[in-house]
XYZ file of C-alpha atoms in Angstrom:
738
model
C -23.221 -69.430 -64.913
C -20.391 -70.450 -62.258
C -18.893 -66.882 -62.560
C -22.077 -65.327 -61.758
C -22.498 -67.452 -58.684
C -19.030 -66.598 -57.491
C -19.647 -62.846 -58.170
C -22.984 -63.149 -55.994
C -21.121 -64.892 -53.386
C -18.250 -62.367 -53.168
C -20.978 -59.624 -53.158
C -22.987 -61.621 -50.375
C -19.569 -61.777 -48.291
C -18.983 -58.096 -48.791
C -22.312 -57.326 -47.571
C -21.894 -59.558 -44.581
C -18.487 -58.016 -43.879
C -20.059 -54.655 -44.221
C -22.817 -55.444 -41.923
C -20.624 -57.008 -39.454
C -18.501 -53.885 -39.491
C -21.396 -51.660 -39.012
C -22.547 -53.676 -36.221
C -19.121 -53.715 -34.526
C -19.080 -50.033 -35.046
C -22.664 -49.652 -33.661
C -21.746 -51.626 -30.557
C -18.065 -50.308 -30.227
C -18.986 -46.497 -30.609
C -20.727 -46.477 -27.186
C -17.905 -48.426 -25.598
C -15.504 -46.058 -27.032
C -17.313 -43.171 -26.003
C -17.643 -44.429 -22.528
C -13.746 -45.091 -22.273
C -12.603 -41.824 -23.740
C -12.067 -39.104 -20.869
C -14.657 -36.452 -20.927
C -13.289 -33.621 -18.837
C -16.032 -31.141 -19.696
C -18.760 -33.647 -18.387
C -16.528 -34.152 -15.015
C -16.207 -30.407 -14.689
C -19.879 -30.066 -15.100
C -20.800 -32.601 -12.571
C -18.393 -30.962 -10.156
C -20.177 -27.492 -10.549
C -20.821 -25.546 -7.559
C -24.307 -25.918 -5.863
C -26.123 -23.858 -3.259
C -26.130 -25.258 0.317
C -29.494 -25.287 2.099
C -28.536 -24.603 5.731
C -31.140 -25.319 8.479
C -31.432 -24.845 12.217
C -31.941 -27.935 14.389
C -35.692 -27.762 14.069
C -35.606 -27.725 10.220
C -36.073 -23.968 9.766
C -34.125 -22.436 6.858
C -31.385 -20.232 8.108
C -29.759 -19.605 4.416
C -29.484 -20.968 1.044
C -25.973 -20.029 0.142
C -25.352 -17.727 -3.147
C -23.305 -18.820 -6.033
C -20.381 -16.683 -7.105
C -22.647 -14.718 -9.295
C -25.260 -14.369 -6.703
C -27.588 -16.739 -8.079
C -28.973 -19.989 -6.369
C -28.525 -23.726 -7.714
C -29.855 -26.224 -5.269
C -29.416 -29.885 -5.750
C -31.953 -32.411 -4.985
C -31.689 -36.191 -5.635
C -33.891 -37.616 -8.283
C -35.623 -39.862 -5.718
C -36.706 -36.819 -3.846
C -37.957 -34.817 -6.931
C -41.823 -35.381 -7.087
C -42.756 -37.996 -10.017
C -45.404 -35.653 -11.306
C -42.712 -32.957 -11.952
C -40.378 -35.410 -13.604
C -43.405 -36.489 -15.807
C -44.267 -33.067 -16.453
C -40.598 -32.025 -17.616
C -40.506 -35.276 -19.842
C -43.947 -34.421 -21.380
C -42.735 -30.777 -22.288
C -39.215 -31.310 -23.362
C -38.495 -35.266 -24.308
C -41.404 -37.721 -24.568
C -39.134 -40.349 -25.804
C -36.226 -39.841 -23.371
C -36.181 -43.414 -22.135
C -36.226 -44.713 -25.799
C -33.334 -42.825 -27.634
C -29.630 -42.610 -27.031
C -29.244 -38.950 -26.765
C -30.704 -37.842 -30.058
C -34.478 -38.170 -31.164
C -34.018 -38.067 -34.809
C -37.896 -38.103 -35.407
C -38.452 -35.125 -33.331
C -35.263 -33.380 -34.665
C -36.450 -33.806 -38.325
C -40.048 -32.857 -37.357
C -38.835 -29.647 -35.991
C -36.630 -28.917 -38.966
C -39.528 -29.351 -41.396
C -41.794 -27.065 -39.093
C -39.161 -24.496 -38.889
C -38.393 -24.566 -42.625
C -42.187 -24.165 -43.317
C -42.673 -21.364 -40.935
C -39.218 -19.692 -42.125
C -38.494 -19.111 -38.226
C -37.815 -21.492 -35.182
C -41.009 -22.776 -33.874
C -39.483 -25.972 -32.490
C -36.141 -27.033 -30.925
C -36.192 -30.655 -31.249
C -33.497 -31.089 -28.724
C -33.548 -34.049 -26.216
C -32.943 -33.452 -22.630
C -29.350 -34.803 -23.213
C -28.868 -32.378 -26.046
C -30.101 -29.520 -23.767
C -27.678 -30.756 -21.214
C -24.877 -30.873 -23.922
C -25.639 -27.342 -24.891
C -25.022 -26.202 -21.241
C -21.758 -28.208 -21.145
C -20.404 -26.814 -24.316
C -21.281 -23.325 -23.057
C -22.130 -22.447 -26.789
C -25.055 -20.069 -27.318
C -24.826 -19.642 -30.883
C -27.691 -20.710 -33.206
C -26.088 -22.547 -36.206
C -25.778 -26.155 -37.523
C -22.066 -26.439 -36.229
C -23.366 -25.887 -32.694
C -26.327 -28.428 -33.346
C -23.938 -30.972 -34.456
C -21.515 -30.374 -31.398
C -24.582 -30.806 -29.205
C -25.525 -33.890 -30.849
C -22.175 -35.621 -30.438
C -21.903 -34.405 -26.906
C -25.266 -35.774 -26.248
C -24.068 -39.228 -27.290
C -21.027 -38.935 -25.233
C -23.225 -37.960 -22.138
C -25.538 -40.918 -22.699
C -22.428 -43.144 -23.030
C -21.202 -42.098 -19.782
C -24.144 -41.764 -17.451
C -27.370 -43.539 -16.821
C -30.729 -42.174 -17.974
C -31.625 -41.334 -14.183
C -28.431 -39.556 -13.713
C -29.050 -37.488 -16.854
C -32.310 -36.382 -15.823
C -31.184 -35.642 -12.322
C -28.327 -33.135 -13.751
C -30.815 -31.682 -16.056
C -33.408 -31.008 -13.280
C -30.920 -29.565 -11.006
C -29.210 -27.362 -13.687
C -31.870 -25.957 -15.909
C -32.349 -22.125 -15.791
C -35.502 -20.617 -14.504
C -34.800 -17.089 -14.568
C -34.710 -14.741 -11.375
C -30.980 -16.021 -11.008
C -32.405 -19.442 -10.072
C -30.964 -22.935 -11.338
C -32.596 -26.156 -10.866
C -36.094 -27.200 -10.128
C -35.696 -26.715 -6.260
C -34.338 -23.150 -6.632
C -37.139 -22.637 -9.103
C -39.692 -23.773 -6.889
C -38.440 -21.497 -3.882
C -37.919 -18.439 -6.078
C -41.405 -18.484 -7.619
C -43.573 -20.194 -4.893
C -41.432 -19.664 -1.767
C -41.420 -23.255 -0.794
C -39.839 -26.786 -0.975
C -40.712 -28.923 -4.018
C -42.618 -31.418 -1.772
C -45.048 -28.423 -1.067
C -46.042 -27.491 -4.467
C -49.366 -28.631 -5.829
C -50.155 -30.213 -9.288
C -50.846 -26.873 -11.064
C -47.672 -25.317 -9.635
C -45.652 -28.425 -10.542
C -46.784 -27.969 -14.152
C -46.171 -24.001 -14.128
C -42.532 -24.897 -13.096
C -42.181 -27.340 -15.998
C -43.183 -24.668 -18.479
C -40.964 -21.864 -17.209
C -37.635 -22.945 -18.678
C -39.175 -23.018 -22.190
C -38.855 -19.240 -22.178
C -38.089 -18.017 -18.566
C -38.672 -14.246 -19.532
C -41.925 -14.835 -21.395
C -43.105 -17.641 -18.874
C -42.407 -15.674 -15.831
C -45.390 -16.478 -13.676
C -45.086 -13.412 -11.355
C -44.780 -10.897 -14.081
C -46.828 -12.572 -16.787
C -49.463 -14.854 -15.139
C -51.653 -14.274 -18.144
C -49.238 -16.257 -20.513
C -50.283 -19.511 -18.881
C -54.032 -19.086 -20.090
C -53.273 -21.232 -23.080
C -52.881 -23.912 -20.658
C -55.416 -25.613 -18.350
C -57.428 -23.622 -15.879
C -55.425 -25.315 -13.132
C -52.172 -24.208 -14.426
C -53.416 -20.672 -14.942
C -54.741 -20.410 -11.365
C -51.358 -21.801 -10.124
C -49.553 -19.176 -12.073
C -51.418 -16.480 -10.256
C -50.211 -17.931 -6.724
C -46.590 -17.140 -7.931
C -44.528 -14.478 -5.848
C -40.787 -13.561 -5.817
C -39.517 -15.174 -2.731
C -37.004 -13.443 -0.546
C -34.348 -15.858 0.546
C -33.562 -15.663 4.127
C -30.433 -14.096 5.223
C -30.193 -15.163 8.969
C -27.148 -15.386 10.973
C -24.597 -14.211 8.218
C -21.616 -14.306 10.618
C -22.342 -17.808 11.435
C -22.753 -18.887 7.832
C -19.673 -17.181 6.801
C -17.853 -19.180 9.581
C -19.311 -22.429 8.512
C -18.613 -22.021 4.691
C -14.931 -20.779 5.474
C -14.586 -23.783 7.860
C -15.423 -26.247 5.030
C -13.056 -24.394 2.703
C -10.300 -24.509 5.369
C -10.750 -28.395 5.594
C -10.739 -28.733 1.731
C -14.242 -29.866 1.814
C -17.214 -28.940 -0.514
C -20.508 -27.758 1.348
C -22.898 -30.486 1.246
C -26.320 -29.780 -0.786
C -28.185 -29.706 2.706
C -26.580 -29.106 6.135
C -28.676 -29.386 9.439
C -26.695 -27.133 12.162
C -27.251 -27.035 15.788
C -28.393 -23.475 15.664
C -31.779 -22.593 17.525
C -33.330 -19.863 15.407
C -36.080 -18.933 17.963
C -33.227 -18.355 20.627
C -31.138 -16.480 18.039
C -33.814 -13.898 17.303
C -34.225 -13.229 21.018
C -30.635 -12.737 21.384
C -30.383 -10.386 18.463
C -33.293 -8.296 19.984
C -31.298 -8.031 23.365
C -28.144 -7.258 21.576
C -29.463 -4.478 19.459
C -31.497 -3.000 22.331
C -27.976 -2.877 24.415
C -26.081 -1.445 21.605
C -28.744 1.364 20.977
C -28.166 2.213 24.844
C -24.454 2.099 24.641
C -24.055 4.221 21.525
C -23.601 7.338 23.262
C -20.615 5.854 25.047
C -19.134 4.757 21.580
C -19.794 1.187 21.960
C -21.046 0.203 18.623
C -20.326 -3.488 18.192
C -21.288 -6.571 20.054
C -21.248 -10.390 19.720
C -23.070 -13.327 21.336
C -22.308 -17.034 21.464
C -24.577 -19.739 23.292
C -23.666 -23.247 23.694
C -25.273 -26.547 24.534
C -23.375 -28.057 27.492
C -24.387 -31.548 26.594
C -22.252 -31.594 23.464
C -20.601 -28.242 23.065
C -22.831 -27.400 20.104
C -23.699 -23.834 18.909
C -27.116 -22.840 19.746
C -26.672 -19.014 18.685
C -23.871 -17.160 16.937
C -24.178 -13.459 16.437
C -21.130 -11.838 15.326
C -22.539 -8.185 15.247
C -25.543 -6.244 16.114
C -26.095 -5.222 12.202
C -24.328 -7.069 9.285
C -25.271 -4.028 7.204
C -24.035 -1.424 9.316
C -20.893 -0.563 7.175
C -20.299 2.671 9.132
C -19.375 0.416 12.286
C -17.983 -2.574 10.548
C -20.911 -4.586 10.788
C -19.603 -7.207 8.658
C -16.694 -8.176 10.920
C -17.480 -11.230 13.147
C -16.979 -10.305 16.846
C -17.153 -13.882 17.920
C -14.137 -14.434 16.028
C -12.181 -11.184 16.669
C -9.324 -11.249 19.247
C -9.850 -8.959 22.287
C -8.479 -8.640 25.710
C -10.784 -10.497 27.919
C -9.823 -8.861 31.264
C -10.881 -10.585 34.487
C -12.972 -13.121 32.582
C -9.811 -15.363 32.330
C -9.375 -15.553 36.151
C -11.279 -18.757 36.849
C -8.951 -20.614 34.769
C -6.061 -19.233 36.734
C -7.541 -19.854 40.089
C -8.724 -23.512 38.999
C -5.238 -24.341 38.401
C -3.727 -22.914 41.595
C -6.464 -24.967 43.584
C -5.652 -28.127 41.380
C -1.981 -27.778 42.269
C -2.691 -27.135 45.994
C -1.300 -23.692 45.906
C -4.373 -22.674 48.044
C -8.082 -23.295 49.080
C -11.142 -21.149 48.760
C -10.627 -20.230 52.251
C -6.823 -19.305 52.092
C -6.171 -15.639 52.713
C -4.424 -13.695 49.923
C -2.957 -10.158 50.382
C -4.529 -7.454 48.444
C -1.950 -4.940 48.986
C 0.349 -2.776 46.980
C 2.820 -5.076 45.338
C 5.528 -4.621 42.955
C 6.159 -7.765 40.406
C 9.157 -8.135 38.233
C 12.615 -6.786 38.252
C 13.762 -4.580 35.175
C 10.035 -4.401 34.199
C 8.166 -3.596 37.142
C 4.567 -4.454 37.266
C 2.495 -3.016 40.024
C -1.310 -3.987 39.514
C -4.245 -2.017 40.908
C -8.029 -3.074 41.355
C -10.664 -1.413 39.087
C -11.678 0.800 41.875
C -8.048 1.745 42.815
C -8.622 0.425 46.223
C -6.614 -2.303 48.080
C -8.545 -4.622 50.512
C -5.842 -6.069 52.526
C -6.390 -9.799 53.609
C -9.017 -11.406 51.507
C -10.025 -15.082 51.209
C -9.527 -16.582 47.821
C -13.356 -17.098 47.274
C -13.916 -13.382 47.515
C -10.638 -12.521 45.544
C -12.075 -14.426 42.482
C -15.708 -13.753 42.928
C -14.862 -9.979 43.204
C -12.384 -10.063 40.631
C -9.331 -8.427 42.675
C -6.169 -7.948 40.583
C -3.318 -8.038 43.195
C -4.142 -11.714 44.381
C -4.643 -12.795 40.683
C -1.128 -11.602 39.627
C 0.480 -12.968 43.016
C -1.261 -16.467 42.084
C 0.188 -16.463 38.577
C 3.525 -15.364 40.039
C 3.477 -18.525 42.157
C 2.071 -20.901 39.580
C 4.332 -19.569 36.561
C 3.489 -18.033 33.223
C 4.480 -21.159 31.171
C 2.518 -23.589 33.393
C -0.539 -21.499 33.124
C -0.080 -20.885 29.304
C 0.052 -24.779 28.986
C -3.284 -25.048 30.699
C -4.729 -22.396 28.503
C -3.549 -24.088 25.445
C -5.254 -27.245 26.436
C -8.449 -25.095 27.059
C -8.342 -24.039 23.308
C -6.941 -20.595 23.700
C -4.738 -21.024 20.414
C -4.674 -17.309 20.005
C -2.120 -17.106 22.725
C 0.247 -19.209 20.782
C 0.510 -16.921 17.853
C 3.574 -14.938 18.036
C 4.216 -15.825 21.573
C 1.238 -13.516 22.556
C 0.935 -15.332 25.984
C 4.490 -15.357 26.852
C 4.643 -11.518 25.837
C 1.712 -10.897 28.167
C 3.844 -12.260 30.976
C 1.979 -11.537 34.573
C -0.581 -9.524 32.708
C -1.958 -12.724 31.693
C -3.588 -12.962 35.078
C -5.733 -9.921 34.148
C -6.258 -10.826 30.478
C -3.661 -9.124 28.762
C -3.395 -11.789 25.986
C -6.098 -11.307 23.065
C -8.364 -14.025 22.774
C -11.813 -14.750 20.907
C -15.310 -15.475 22.283
C -15.203 -18.526 20.157
C -12.302 -19.434 22.582
C -13.680 -18.203 25.779
C -17.224 -19.686 25.866
C -16.245 -23.420 25.456
C -13.409 -23.026 27.907
C -15.813 -21.506 30.527
C -18.243 -24.418 30.083
C -15.638 -26.730 31.735
C -16.592 -25.633 35.190
C -20.491 -26.831 34.905
C -19.137 -29.946 33.164
C -17.145 -31.207 35.980
C -13.600 -30.202 34.252
C -14.280 -31.840 30.810
C -13.591 -29.746 27.781
C -15.536 -30.076 24.731
C -14.544 -28.229 21.434
C -17.091 -26.309 19.853
C -19.251 -27.659 17.064
C -21.954 -26.649 14.908
C -23.380 -29.794 13.377
C -24.478 -31.867 16.383
C -21.536 -34.136 16.127
C -20.515 -35.312 19.709
C -16.753 -35.244 20.280
C -14.613 -36.982 22.974
C -13.993 -34.556 25.835
C -10.680 -34.066 27.685
C -10.778 -33.753 31.377
C -8.646 -30.562 32.130
C -9.724 -30.155 35.948
C -10.775 -32.661 38.238
C -14.629 -32.666 39.156
C -14.004 -31.268 42.666
C -11.822 -28.388 41.510
C -14.503 -27.366 38.774
C -17.325 -27.574 41.540
C -15.265 -25.363 43.835
C -15.100 -22.713 41.210
C -18.629 -23.208 40.474
C -19.246 -22.658 44.089
C -17.369 -19.481 44.099
C -18.799 -18.053 40.751
C -22.367 -18.525 42.080
C -21.807 -16.891 45.519
C -23.550 -13.638 45.634
C -22.165 -12.643 48.955
C -18.468 -13.250 47.850
C -19.200 -10.852 44.714
C -20.501 -8.105 46.994
C -17.004 -6.632 47.633
C -16.294 -6.171 44.029
C -19.774 -5.400 42.594
C -22.156 -4.875 45.585
C -25.466 -6.789 45.894
C -26.344 -6.263 42.073
C -29.642 -7.813 40.793
C -27.968 -8.330 37.357
C -26.696 -11.960 38.609
C -29.739 -12.724 40.645
C -31.322 -15.847 38.997
C -34.004 -18.375 40.064
C -31.818 -21.277 38.831
C -28.279 -22.370 39.777
C -26.024 -20.193 37.716
C -22.315 -18.702 37.593
C -21.227 -15.660 35.877
C -17.815 -13.782 35.177
C -17.268 -10.340 33.572
C -14.336 -8.687 32.265
C -13.188 -5.351 30.935
C -9.944 -4.187 29.009
C -8.225 -0.857 29.104
C -10.303 2.215 28.521
C -13.423 -0.010 28.278
C -13.164 -0.824 24.817
C -13.852 -4.476 25.466
C -16.583 -5.431 27.939
C -17.372 -9.245 28.401
C -19.872 -11.396 30.144
C -19.600 -15.054 30.608
C -22.505 -17.129 32.235
C -23.222 -20.843 32.485
C -26.088 -23.007 34.035
C -26.123 -26.731 33.997
C -27.355 -26.777 30.457
C -26.011 -23.650 28.739
C -22.852 -21.529 28.509
C -23.106 -18.079 27.114
C -20.684 -15.311 26.197
C -21.410 -11.709 25.297
C -18.736 -9.068 24.004
C -19.510 -5.419 23.485
C -17.107 -2.747 22.495
C -15.997 -1.127 19.012
C -13.824 -2.175 15.973
C -12.787 1.526 15.300
C -10.474 1.641 18.513
C -12.005 4.670 19.737
C -11.839 5.424 23.438
C -15.090 4.559 25.134
C -16.756 7.586 26.905
C -17.302 6.920 30.622
C -16.965 3.796 32.712
C -19.537 1.410 31.209
C -18.521 -1.608 33.076
C -19.823 -5.134 32.124
C -23.492 -4.576 33.121
C -24.880 -4.383 29.625
C -23.407 -7.699 28.206
C -24.364 -9.238 31.653
C -27.750 -7.968 31.232
C -28.101 -9.814 27.813
C -26.563 -12.895 29.127
C -29.056 -13.193 32.241
C -32.054 -12.158 30.070
C -31.318 -15.115 27.602
C -30.661 -17.515 30.343
C -34.000 -16.380 32.080
C -35.809 -17.418 28.772
C -34.173 -20.875 28.356
C -33.099 -22.078 31.495
C -35.728 -23.851 33.869
C -33.692 -26.336 35.988
C -33.685 -25.694 39.724
C -31.280 -28.462 40.453
C -28.233 -27.231 42.395
C -24.912 -27.455 41.296
C -23.259 -30.863 42.594
C -21.023 -30.543 45.847
C -17.404 -31.619 45.681
C -16.913 -34.961 46.722
C -13.482 -34.917 48.469
C -14.013 -31.766 50.541
C -15.747 -30.992 53.510
C -17.150 -27.819 55.289
C -15.645 -26.190 58.203
C -16.274 -23.066 60.298
C -13.370 -20.659 59.605
C -12.203 -17.080 60.582
C -13.493 -14.722 57.800
C -10.606 -12.517 58.123
C -7.533 -14.964 58.637
C -9.022 -18.119 56.878
C -7.810 -20.172 59.685
C -9.878 -22.369 62.007
C -12.375 -20.344 63.788
C -11.700 -19.847 67.455
C -13.825 -18.010 70.157
C -11.902 -14.698 69.661
C -13.015 -14.448 65.973
C -15.127 -11.577 65.307
C -16.777 -13.012 62.173
C -17.076 -16.727 61.226
C -17.899 -18.422 57.884
C -18.315 -21.937 56.655
C -15.932 -22.859 53.795
C -14.895 -25.912 51.765
C -11.668 -27.524 53.311
C -10.000 -30.430 51.280
C -10.150 -33.705 53.115
C -6.970 -34.527 54.949
C -6.177 -30.879 55.638
C -5.617 -29.526 59.414
C -6.291 -26.073 59.629
C -4.579 -24.095 62.201
C -6.312 -22.214 65.122
C -6.709 -18.489 64.258
C -3.593 -16.690 65.331
C -4.877 -13.071 64.026
C -7.368 -12.573 66.958
C -5.853 -12.543 70.506
C -6.197 -10.860 73.778
C -2.948 -9.129 74.778
C -1.635 -9.554 78.732
C -4.543 -9.658 81.056
C -6.837 -7.450 79.112
C -10.071 -8.980 78.020
C -10.123 -6.920 74.831
C -9.437 -8.941 71.656
C -6.914 -7.203 69.352
C -6.201 -8.088 65.778
C -2.510 -8.963 64.854
C -1.730 -8.937 61.046
C 1.283 -10.526 59.349
C 3.907 -8.121 58.334
C 2.924 -7.873 54.687
C 0.023 -5.799 55.668
C 1.970 -2.875 57.396
C 1.660 -0.555 54.478
C -2.033 -1.161 53.896
C -2.766 -1.003 57.502
C -1.413 2.698 57.816
C -4.198 3.678 55.623
C -6.734 2.006 57.746
C -8.918 3.987 60.453
C -9.303 0.672 62.440
C -5.485 0.165 63.196
C -4.426 -3.340 63.880
C -1.173 -4.686 65.310
C 1.817 -6.029 63.085
C 3.456 -9.325 64.350
C 6.876 -8.837 62.924
C 8.437 -11.840 64.673
C 6.333 -14.190 62.933
C 8.090 -13.597 59.592
C 11.649 -13.144 58.216
C 13.256 -9.754 57.415
C 11.869 -9.036 53.844
C 12.109 -5.991 51.343
C 8.591 -5.199 50.393
C 9.802 -2.534 47.868
C 11.626 -2.308 45.635
C 12.566 -5.729 44.082
C 15.840 -7.301 43.745
C 17.707 -6.214 40.595
C 15.402 -3.392 39.888
C 16.192 -0.775 37.192
C 15.598 2.889 37.709
C 16.089 5.870 35.342
C 17.587 9.177 36.344
C 15.859 12.267 35.326
C 17.780 15.603 34.597
C 14.534 17.335 35.979
C 14.222 18.117 39.584
C 17.592 16.568 40.446
C 17.452 17.491 43.922
C 13.823 15.891 44.426
C 14.622 12.367 43.349
C 15.005 9.480 45.681
C 14.228 5.698 45.699
C 11.735 4.458 48.434
C 12.364 1.358 50.394
C 10.223 -0.527 52.703
C 11.261 -3.562 54.799
C 9.224 -5.825 57.095
C 9.640 -8.530 59.404
C 12.671 -9.167 61.612
C 13.216 -9.929 65.359
C 14.306 -6.408 66.595
C 12.769 -3.009 66.732
C 15.729 -1.171 64.969
C 17.256 -1.542 61.359
C 20.887 -0.584 60.287
C 20.997 0.636 56.631
C 24.184 0.397 54.488
C 24.280 2.076 51.095
C 26.938 0.680 48.788
C 28.533 -1.036 51.993
C 28.561 2.240 53.962
C 26.191 2.694 56.826
C 24.137 5.618 56.532
C 21.261 5.217 59.188
C 19.619 3.370 62.007
C 15.925 3.620 62.081
C 13.056 2.395 64.114
C 9.805 0.635 62.936
C 8.175 1.053 60.557
C 11.215 0.338 58.423
C 10.598 3.072 55.669
C 13.287 5.063 54.074
C 14.824 6.621 50.966
C 18.118 6.562 49.106
C 19.565 9.146 46.791
C 19.482 8.546 42.939
C 23.008 8.273 41.412
C 23.575 6.646 37.968
C 25.437 3.070 38.290
C 25.148 -0.245 40.121
C 24.450 0.048 43.705
C 23.485 -2.229 46.748
C 21.434 -1.791 50.004
C 22.250 -3.872 52.826
C 19.995 -3.882 55.966
C 20.403 -5.543 59.312
C 17.801 -6.399 61.993
C 19.559 -8.253 65.140
C 21.162 -11.172 63.648
C 19.273 -11.100 60.243
C 20.557 -9.266 57.178
C 19.469 -8.753 53.521
C 21.209 -7.351 50.451
C 19.259 -5.771 47.712
C 20.929 -4.871 44.395
C 19.509 -2.159 41.830
C 20.809 -0.047 39.106
C 20.259 3.612 37.945
C 20.445 4.703 34.357
């Protein structure tokens, strides 16, 4: 009896231990599954999703495609309609919230029905098991895969909450038509957001994943007859949606920018783009390209910024993205080209900032040699020299010699430092800016439209530079010019009269609102650029070709300028004038000399003069002896230019020291074996206090000449010197011939 009781006690203890062990295992199993690493799930949760990219008003620009071309948009569970969640749970997993990954009742019932039918009529898989199947990437139909799905489903349930599992499932399930997830499914078949679907359409959406080919509502709406009338009617409203493919160059830039910064694209990105303006700009650009096609101008780009925060309103990289014949997929906003004269405002602003000159200062637009071994002789675009021109006219009319002379005074390195601050990083690459040397004044270094437009906007932002941005993020600006300097430049670039010398009184730049414009062309007119700005917007337009073909004819910059003006006409409505500089005042000056106007001056203009500046009285207009006739007396540097003028003036040599105009000190010349007897080196000297000049070649006196001091020396290989003497003044110039 006792033995029997002991045996029962031992048996009970064993049962208790076994039960305890089972309970421990039941409780420990999920804990272990939770703690064990699950790299497949981690990888799945980090899978690529499409990005919905919108303009500033919420209009869809693009839904980025996956690597295979499909779309998989992510939507948080809280934003997925409750009716859609319920519909999926009803269709796929009624007891989702009551099991731990496997619904054994449903699984056994499916197995029984499949056995009776001798074919698969039910799956019995839970949502967690379907997710497991996707994670396992196993499409086979056998028991081994089923058990793998079951085990993986338990692991998923141990790692994630029910809400997270449902969220992953609804954002990953395949709908056919290369669409994954309920959001892409809604867009692909109904062309709208989830929130815009009616109840019938939500039901259709929940049915499609059961068999995407069979339940394709566009191809087979009749297959939904077995459901309610509401669902059948909803199926007939389905249509294949064509995803928008707007602003492809801009989208490529945005996606590459995220990659460059090692960031993943968000599921939704609202940009600063204005699609309405972009469409207008695209129409104008295509019209201009069509007109310019006979001239071999086949490409164009357009960039428009909001001055308040530097945000991009429009970014057009080319006229036609799909024009493979003309490299349509290349982004002209990012391509580096020679900007020509469009860079000159930055140079003149720095010179004004450094007190090198003022807008009324006269600059010499005369034939001039720069450099020594590498001689640089700039010419104007019309091959004409204009003699003395005020700074205002030199910049507004885009004259080349005054610009190069200004850079020569400033120094290339000082100018480059300012350009770097203005965001021209392209000029750092391979020392491109330094290699351009004095040609930098005329836009010899290659830069992009993406660099040019934000830099140009500083002049209507009182000298503050804001880097370009596309997501409405306001960044801290950098004050690169004083407000007064910027306002002076704005005054010059908006001066239609000052522009007349170079461009005439063209209607291209005539606007009903305050505006500034600057254009530029490169060699052979392969690149033509127009920059424009108002108080609210800054615009840049480039036209040319990527093929390198020479442009036929001289197209000038009228076409890009036409585009810029037409867009600004559509979007700018402010008539408030640009602000005046605060520490400058206006004075009447002689239009020729730039000095203080006097009764003898033939033409007088009003110009800004910096406070504290004492202008000298005009010394260029004077009456000689007792005659009442007014004569114009020019400084010596204008003697060569004056010889080509029909209205001869006088040269006041005594006002300047003895100077070689040409050649430059340490110049290098090359001897040619052809035409040996016809070679000579021309010299021109100005200034001096006497009327005669003694000339010494290699310290041997060879001649005495009268004014003008022009002469030539023979060409002989070797190092040579030329010494000239005028009264008590003398100069020595060294040169070489190879």
